[in-house]
Steps between C-alpha positions, in 0.01 A plus 500: 500500500277802570403516125416133508271532799324790320463304180350199684262740685390696210409200271191465726360797319443306183268256663323745737173598327450823725849620427463449123151678517671802665777487244254503203314789657836686520553420133172641391579825696837548353433416136179721499667780668544846344832684544411802724772716356445429125129407488593206283349161604786244553324275240525778232854611607755461220793545738411171665653201330348208694351368820717268686330258743783512757860522540654149493209303630582131596242230541715286734269208579178686403535431127139457406380797697779708348416414140146570565591839654719578192219436244223650714693824561609536145147427359358754732754775401447432139113531534552843671779624282527347155771771397798383706720194522488270800773276618597302813822664629666177576870442521482227247639153545748610772786253595277339766308187439149534379377274776622754749385843343194350316524710205532392132593753243294359207205386698471825705516720176271281281170664599343709229479805722877492564664695221879438548747319694716648777842417620737634771863424531655526841867377431622589833204414713493157331867461595622495136711802571716597798607871500781421724632245240386700189778387261444129585124507506379737239577282189281227670229748580493652157470134347220409723318831472515499109376141493224598742378772257536262206288237680225744574506620144419142390233471767334811366542398147313164582211713629521744207551784735760766550745480796595806716807469717371731781783469741878439513687540823865470601750736671815637325832639581529259794212672683718814508275733325451843654162647556584759236564230241192309590295820467651536145339164402173551691414852379524441142829695421636199320348562153303247298788480253738393779252242650456339151863493443557317827221254422635428141866444643363254747297309258784490252710320737526119449303283756 
């Protein structure tokens, strides 16, 4: 309920000219900034992969303003930094109706200044998976999550752009992980080889 209140409030941003003006000024400042430690300008920094406009923006009912903001922001960034990729940061289609969240994967990523499609998969938040009933709900969650990725790969292919799966979230071990075990995942002690083995094993399972 609180998130919905916030989303309905925040959509006013897209149609508030003064707010967008301040946002674009902020973008100019950040993109043109020089790293004070390395002396390398952000736009020349090879360690930066991309500029992401926001984390999971949703238009809600401000669709026209939202799309205008997407394109205007991306074009501005490209004009200041032609060396890096730009993307939206959206979740993708989500399980929610387009009429509610106001986003459309293909339309929102169709602008020339948007370089690739983004998708987030929150199997537990979207109630595909219940950690208290893991055995019963995991097969269903896996099926939906894998189909979600396939669908977004098709959307990206229609646009001729890459797809980046930015986020995936669900708890494991019935929410019984210790802090030590969580730290092992978070601080990188799981090797790349281990991570790739887990991904391959998951994708190899039938839908």
